[in-house]
Coordinates of C-alpha atoms in Angstrom, one line a residue:
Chain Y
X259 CA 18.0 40.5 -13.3
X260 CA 19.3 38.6 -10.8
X261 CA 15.9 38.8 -8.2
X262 CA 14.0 37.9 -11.5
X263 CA 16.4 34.7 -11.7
X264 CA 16.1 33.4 -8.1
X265 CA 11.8 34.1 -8.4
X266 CA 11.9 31.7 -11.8
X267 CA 13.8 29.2 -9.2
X268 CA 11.9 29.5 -6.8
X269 CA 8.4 29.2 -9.0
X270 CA 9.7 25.9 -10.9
X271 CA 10.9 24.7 -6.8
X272 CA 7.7 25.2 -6.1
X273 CA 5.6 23.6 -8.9
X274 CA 8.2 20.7 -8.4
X275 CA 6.8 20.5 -4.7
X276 CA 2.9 20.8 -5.3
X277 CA 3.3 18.2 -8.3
X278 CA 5.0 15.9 -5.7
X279 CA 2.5 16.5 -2.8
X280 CA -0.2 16.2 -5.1
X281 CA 0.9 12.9 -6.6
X282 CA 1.4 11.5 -3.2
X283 CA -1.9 12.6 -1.9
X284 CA -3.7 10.3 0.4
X285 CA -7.2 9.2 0.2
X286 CA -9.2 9.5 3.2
X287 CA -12.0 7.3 3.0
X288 CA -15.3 9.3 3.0
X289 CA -17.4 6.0 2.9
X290 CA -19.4 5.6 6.5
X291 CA -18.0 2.2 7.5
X292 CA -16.3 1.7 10.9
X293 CA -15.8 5.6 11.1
X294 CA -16.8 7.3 14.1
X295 CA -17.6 3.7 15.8
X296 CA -15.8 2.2 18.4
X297 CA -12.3 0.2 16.4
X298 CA -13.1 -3.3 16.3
X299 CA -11.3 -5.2 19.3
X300 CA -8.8 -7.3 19.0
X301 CA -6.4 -9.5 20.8
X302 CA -3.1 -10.7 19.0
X303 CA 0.6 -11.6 19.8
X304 CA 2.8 -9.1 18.6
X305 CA 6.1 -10.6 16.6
X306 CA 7.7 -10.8 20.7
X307 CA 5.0 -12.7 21.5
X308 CA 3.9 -10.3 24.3
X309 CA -0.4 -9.9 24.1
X310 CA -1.8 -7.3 22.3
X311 CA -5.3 -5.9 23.5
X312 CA -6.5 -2.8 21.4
X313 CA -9.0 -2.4 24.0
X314 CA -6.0 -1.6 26.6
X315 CA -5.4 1.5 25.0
X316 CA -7.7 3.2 25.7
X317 CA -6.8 6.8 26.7
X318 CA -4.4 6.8 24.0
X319 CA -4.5 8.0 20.8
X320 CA -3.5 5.0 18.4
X321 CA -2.5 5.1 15.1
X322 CA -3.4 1.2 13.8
X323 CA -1.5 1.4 10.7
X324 CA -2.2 -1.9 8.6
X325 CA 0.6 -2.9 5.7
X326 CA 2.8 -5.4 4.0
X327 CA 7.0 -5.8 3.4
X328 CA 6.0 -5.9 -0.7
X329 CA 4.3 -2.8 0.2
X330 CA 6.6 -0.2 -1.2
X331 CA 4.4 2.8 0.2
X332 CA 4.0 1.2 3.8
X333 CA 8.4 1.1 3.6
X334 CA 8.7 4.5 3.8
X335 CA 5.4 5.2 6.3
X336 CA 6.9 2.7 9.2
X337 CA 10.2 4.8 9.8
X338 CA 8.1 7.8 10.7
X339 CA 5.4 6.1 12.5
X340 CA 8.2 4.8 14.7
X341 CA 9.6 8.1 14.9
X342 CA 6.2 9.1 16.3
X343 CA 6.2 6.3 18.4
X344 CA 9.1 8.4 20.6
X345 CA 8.4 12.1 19.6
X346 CA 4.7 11.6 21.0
X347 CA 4.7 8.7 23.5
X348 CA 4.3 10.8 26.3
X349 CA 1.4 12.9 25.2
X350 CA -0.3 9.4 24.9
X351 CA 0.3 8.4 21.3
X352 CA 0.4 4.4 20.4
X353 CA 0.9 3.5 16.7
X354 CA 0.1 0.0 16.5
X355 CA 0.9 -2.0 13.1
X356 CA -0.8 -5.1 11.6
X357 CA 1.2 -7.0 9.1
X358 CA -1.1 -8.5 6.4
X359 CA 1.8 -10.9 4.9
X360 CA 1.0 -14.6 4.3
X361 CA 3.8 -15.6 7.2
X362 CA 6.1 -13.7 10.0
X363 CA 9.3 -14.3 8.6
X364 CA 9.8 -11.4 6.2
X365 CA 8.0 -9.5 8.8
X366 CA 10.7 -10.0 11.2
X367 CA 13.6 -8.9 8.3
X368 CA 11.7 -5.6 7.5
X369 CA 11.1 -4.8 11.5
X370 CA 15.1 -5.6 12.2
X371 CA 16.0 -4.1 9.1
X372 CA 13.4 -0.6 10.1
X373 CA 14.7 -1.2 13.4
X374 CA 11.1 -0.4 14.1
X375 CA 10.0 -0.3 17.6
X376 CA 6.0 -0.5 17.8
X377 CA 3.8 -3.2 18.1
X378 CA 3.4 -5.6 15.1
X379 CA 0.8 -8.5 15.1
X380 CA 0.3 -10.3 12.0
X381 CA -3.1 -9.5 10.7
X382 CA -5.6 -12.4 8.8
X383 CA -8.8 -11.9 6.8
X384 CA -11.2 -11.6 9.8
X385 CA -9.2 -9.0 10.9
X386 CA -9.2 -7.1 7.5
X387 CA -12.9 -7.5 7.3
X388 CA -13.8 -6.1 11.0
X389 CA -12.1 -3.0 9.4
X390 CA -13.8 -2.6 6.6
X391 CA -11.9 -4.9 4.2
X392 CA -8.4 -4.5 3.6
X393 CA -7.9 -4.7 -0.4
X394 CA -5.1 -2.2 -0.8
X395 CA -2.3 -1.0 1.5
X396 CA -1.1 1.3 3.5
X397 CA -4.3 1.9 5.1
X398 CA -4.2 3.7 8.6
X399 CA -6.5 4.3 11.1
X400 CA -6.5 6.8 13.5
X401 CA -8.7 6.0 16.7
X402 CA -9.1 8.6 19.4
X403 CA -9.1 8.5 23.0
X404 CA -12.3 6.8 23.5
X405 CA -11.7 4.2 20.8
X406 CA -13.5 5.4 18.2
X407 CA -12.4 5.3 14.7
X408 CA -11.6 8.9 13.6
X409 CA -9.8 8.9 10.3
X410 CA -9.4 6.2 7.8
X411 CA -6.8 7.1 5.3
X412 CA -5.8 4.4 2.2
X413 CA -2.5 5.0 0.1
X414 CA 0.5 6.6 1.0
X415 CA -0.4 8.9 3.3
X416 CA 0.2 12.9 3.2
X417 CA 2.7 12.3 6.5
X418 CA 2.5 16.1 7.3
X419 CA -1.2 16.1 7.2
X420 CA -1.6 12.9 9.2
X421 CA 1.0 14.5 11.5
X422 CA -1.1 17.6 12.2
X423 CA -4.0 15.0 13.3
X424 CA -2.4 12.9 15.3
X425 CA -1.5 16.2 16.9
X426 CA -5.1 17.7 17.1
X427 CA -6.1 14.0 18.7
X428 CA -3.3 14.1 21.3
X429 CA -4.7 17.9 22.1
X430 CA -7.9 17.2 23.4
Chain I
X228 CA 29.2 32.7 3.3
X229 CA 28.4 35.2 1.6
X230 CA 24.5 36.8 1.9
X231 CA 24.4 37.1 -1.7
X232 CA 24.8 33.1 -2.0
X233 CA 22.5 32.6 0.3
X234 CA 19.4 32.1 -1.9
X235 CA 21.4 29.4 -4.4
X236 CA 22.5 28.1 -1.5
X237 CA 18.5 27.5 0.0
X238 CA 17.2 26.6 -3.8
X239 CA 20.0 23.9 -4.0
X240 CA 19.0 22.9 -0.5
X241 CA 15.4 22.5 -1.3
X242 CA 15.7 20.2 -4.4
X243 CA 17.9 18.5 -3.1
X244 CA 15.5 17.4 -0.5
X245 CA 13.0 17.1 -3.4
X246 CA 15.2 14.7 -5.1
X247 CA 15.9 12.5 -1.6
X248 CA 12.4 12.4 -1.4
X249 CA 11.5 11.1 -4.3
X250 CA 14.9 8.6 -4.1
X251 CA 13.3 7.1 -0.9
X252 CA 10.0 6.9 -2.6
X253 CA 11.3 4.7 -5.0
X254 CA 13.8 3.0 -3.3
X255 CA 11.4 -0.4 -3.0
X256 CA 10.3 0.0 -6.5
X257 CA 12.4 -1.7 -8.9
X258 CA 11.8 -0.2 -12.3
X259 CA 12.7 -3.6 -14.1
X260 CA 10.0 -5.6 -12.2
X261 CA 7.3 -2.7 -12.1
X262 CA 3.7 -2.8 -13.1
X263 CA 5.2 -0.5 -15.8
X264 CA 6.9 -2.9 -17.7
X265 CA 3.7 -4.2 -18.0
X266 CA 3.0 -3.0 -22.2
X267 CA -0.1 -0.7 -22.2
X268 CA -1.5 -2.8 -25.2
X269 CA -1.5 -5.9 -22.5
X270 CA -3.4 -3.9 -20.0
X271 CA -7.5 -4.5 -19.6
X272 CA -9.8 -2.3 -17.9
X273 CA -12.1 -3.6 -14.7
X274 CA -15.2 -3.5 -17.2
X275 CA -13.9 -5.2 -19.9
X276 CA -12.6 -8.0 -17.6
X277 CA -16.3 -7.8 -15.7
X278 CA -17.6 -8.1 -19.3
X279 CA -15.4 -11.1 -20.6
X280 CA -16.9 -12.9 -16.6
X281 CA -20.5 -12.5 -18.0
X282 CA -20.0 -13.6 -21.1
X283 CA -20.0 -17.3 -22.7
X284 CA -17.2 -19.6 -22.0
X285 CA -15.3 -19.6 -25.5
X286 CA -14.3 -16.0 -24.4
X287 CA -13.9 -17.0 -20.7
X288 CA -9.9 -16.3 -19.7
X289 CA -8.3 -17.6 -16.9
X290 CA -8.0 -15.9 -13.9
X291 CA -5.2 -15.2 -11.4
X292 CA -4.4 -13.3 -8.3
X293 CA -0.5 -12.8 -8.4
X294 CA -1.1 -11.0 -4.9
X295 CA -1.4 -11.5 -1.0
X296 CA -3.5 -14.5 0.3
X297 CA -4.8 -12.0 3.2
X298 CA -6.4 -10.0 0.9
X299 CA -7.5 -13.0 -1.6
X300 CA -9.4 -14.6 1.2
X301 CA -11.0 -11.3 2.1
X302 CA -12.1 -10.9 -1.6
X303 CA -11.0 -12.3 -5.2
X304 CA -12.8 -12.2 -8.5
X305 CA -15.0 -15.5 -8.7
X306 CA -13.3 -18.1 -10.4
X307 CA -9.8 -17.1 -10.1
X308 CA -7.0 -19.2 -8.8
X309 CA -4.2 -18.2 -6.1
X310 CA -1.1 -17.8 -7.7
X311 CA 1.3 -16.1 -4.9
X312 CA 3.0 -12.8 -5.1
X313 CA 4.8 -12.4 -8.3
X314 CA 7.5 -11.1 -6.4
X315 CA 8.1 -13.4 -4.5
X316 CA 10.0 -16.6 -5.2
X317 CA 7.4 -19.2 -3.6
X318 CA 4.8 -17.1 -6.1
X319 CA 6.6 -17.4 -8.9
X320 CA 7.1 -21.2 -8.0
X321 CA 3.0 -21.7 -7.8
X322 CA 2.2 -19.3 -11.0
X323 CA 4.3 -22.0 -12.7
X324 CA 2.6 -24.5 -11.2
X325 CA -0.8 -23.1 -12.0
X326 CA 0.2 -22.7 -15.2
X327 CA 1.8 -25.6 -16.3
X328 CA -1.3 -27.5 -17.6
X329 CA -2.5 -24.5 -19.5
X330 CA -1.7 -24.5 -23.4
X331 CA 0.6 -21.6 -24.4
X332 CA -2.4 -19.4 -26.5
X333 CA -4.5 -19.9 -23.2
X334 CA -5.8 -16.4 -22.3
X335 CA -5.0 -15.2 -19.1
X336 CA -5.6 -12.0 -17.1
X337 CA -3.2 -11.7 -14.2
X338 CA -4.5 -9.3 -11.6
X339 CA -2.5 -7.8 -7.7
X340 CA -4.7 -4.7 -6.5
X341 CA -2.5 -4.4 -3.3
X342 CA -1.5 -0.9 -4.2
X343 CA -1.5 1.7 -6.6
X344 CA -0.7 0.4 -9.8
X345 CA 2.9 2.0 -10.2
X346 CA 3.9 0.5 -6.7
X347 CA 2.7 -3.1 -7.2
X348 CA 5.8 -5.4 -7.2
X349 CA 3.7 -8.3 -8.4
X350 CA 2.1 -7.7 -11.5
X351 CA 5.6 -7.1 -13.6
X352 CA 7.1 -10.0 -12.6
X353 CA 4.1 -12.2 -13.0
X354 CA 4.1 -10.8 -16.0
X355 CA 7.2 -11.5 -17.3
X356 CA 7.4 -15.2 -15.8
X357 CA 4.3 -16.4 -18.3
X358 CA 5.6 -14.1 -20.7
X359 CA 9.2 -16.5 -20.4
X360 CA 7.0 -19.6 -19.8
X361 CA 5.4 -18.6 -23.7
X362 CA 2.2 -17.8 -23.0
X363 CA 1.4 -15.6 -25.6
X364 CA -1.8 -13.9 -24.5
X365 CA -1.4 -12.3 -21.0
X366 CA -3.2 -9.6 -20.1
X367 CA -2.7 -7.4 -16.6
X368 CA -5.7 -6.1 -14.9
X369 CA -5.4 -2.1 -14.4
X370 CA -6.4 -1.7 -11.0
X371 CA -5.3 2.2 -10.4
X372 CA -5.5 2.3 -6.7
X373 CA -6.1 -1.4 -5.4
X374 CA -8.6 -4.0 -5.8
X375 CA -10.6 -2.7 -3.1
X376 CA -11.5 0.4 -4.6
X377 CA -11.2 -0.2 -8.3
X378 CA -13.0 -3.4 -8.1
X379 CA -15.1 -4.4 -5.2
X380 CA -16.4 -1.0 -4.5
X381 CA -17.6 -0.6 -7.8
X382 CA -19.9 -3.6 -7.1
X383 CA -18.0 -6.2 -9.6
X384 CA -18.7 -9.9 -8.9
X385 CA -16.7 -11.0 -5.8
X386 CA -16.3 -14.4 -4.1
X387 CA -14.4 -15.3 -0.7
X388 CA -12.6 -17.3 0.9
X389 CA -10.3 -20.2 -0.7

């Protein structure tokens, strides 16, 4: 009786889960695009004002991760990316972010308020459209070790799958 | 503790984390603001909105993007003005702006596309202000996903720029 109680638990705990990942599932863009090409370059000041040259990275993994502050996905992205940031900076991991808000201040709210520690340049149209166009946030980007775009993934992101990738990049 | 409270104890454990999870996922999504509160007989679908652009101009509504300017210079439906981000004061200041000349049966469609529909923070609120204003025939474009995919990919009429 009692084994049979904790299995019905267990079942509903688990339905509750896959419902949850499943609703939260990211899409990974399957259109050709900028995939598998060399990430557009590009030079920006970050929010300290020190330069910012994707091309610099190069031997790094990056994670380019584009977003907004009205962005309520993207919110609860940052923490983790920053997270990343630490867990994985000396396997060669950079995560990289590109605001696309209209002005810097509320940027520089949400990065105190994150206490985020990355790279943040603010991002413009040109910049959305050398990626593809950048209707919709979160969208992330991961770009390998020889700069080439590898994974493109739009909505909040499946953070345990993108996770295991960034892993898999920082591998090889 | 004892074994035999061990697996309430992990069950409780796990939903609790289900429930935190789902806490932070709405943390930044104000139910009284949502695209939600948005009444489903106020919603219009892509097609009928890319149906009303081709047709005559008696049934022409007019258009705003209660959204980001990044993304409205990268891509907005032709014709339609730049209102701001509903949810944002300096958006809600230009929506009035926009719409102060407009007589209150004017029909507007209201569109965001920055994210999935049930995260957008603009669209309620824009909603709501020309709702208070008195506009009487507002509609909200249902973008599911965000105006890049439920729009522009779908090869609906786009202009750029300002």
């Amino acid at each position: 009786m009692r084994t049979a109680k904790v299995s019905a638990w267990l079942t509903c705990a688990a339905m509750l889960w896959a419902a949850g990942v499943q609703a939260q599932k990211p899409k990974e863009s399957t259109s050709p695009g900028i995939l598998h090409r060399t990430a557009p370059e590009f030079v920006r000041a970050d929010l300290a004002g020190r330069s910012i040259d994707l091309k610099s990275y190069r031997g790094k993994v990056v994670l380019l991760n584009f977003w907004a502050t009205w962005c309520a996905p993207c919110q609860i992205e940052l923490p983790k990316f920053d997270a990343w940031q630490k867990k994985y900076s000396a396997q060669g991991l950079q995560v990289l972010a590109v605001s696309m808000d209209d002005g810097d201040a509320p940027v520089r709210r949400t990065v105190r308020r994150l206490r985020l520690d990355f790279p943040i340049v603010m991002g413009d149209a040109k910049l959305g459209d050398e990626y593809g166009g950048v209707l919709g946030l979160p969208v992330t980007f991961l770009i390998d070790r020889e700069g080439r775009v590898v994974a493109k993934l739009k909505g909040e992101t499946d953070l345990a799958a993108l996770e295991s990738q960034v892993k898999q990049l920082l591998a090889k | 503790m004892r074994p035999k409270n061990l697996p309430k104890v992990l069950i409780f454990l796990f939903l609790a984390g289900l429930l935190m999870g789902q806490v932070a996922r709405t943390q930044f999504s104000n139910p009284a603001t949502s695209a939600s509160t948005v009444p489903q007989a106020q919603l219009m679908q892509p097609t009928e909105l890319v149906r009303l652009l081709k047709g005559s101009g008696a049934e022409q509504p007019v258009v705003f993007q209660v959204g980001s300017f990044v993304m409205f210079q990268q891509a907005h439906i032709p014709n339609a003005g730049f209102a701001g981000p509903g949810s944002q004061p300096n958006g809600i200041i230009l929506l009035n702006k926009f719409a102060a000349p407009l007589k209150k049966n004017q029909f507007i469609v209201i569109y965001c596309g920055c994210c999935p529909w049930n995260r957008c923070p603009n669209i309620g609120p824009a909603y709501k202000q020309l709702r208070d204003l008195g506009f009487t025939n507002v509609k909200a474009l249902y973008l599911a996903n965000n105006f890049g995919d439920d729009w522009v990919a779908k090869g609906y009429p786009t202009a750029r720029g300002e």
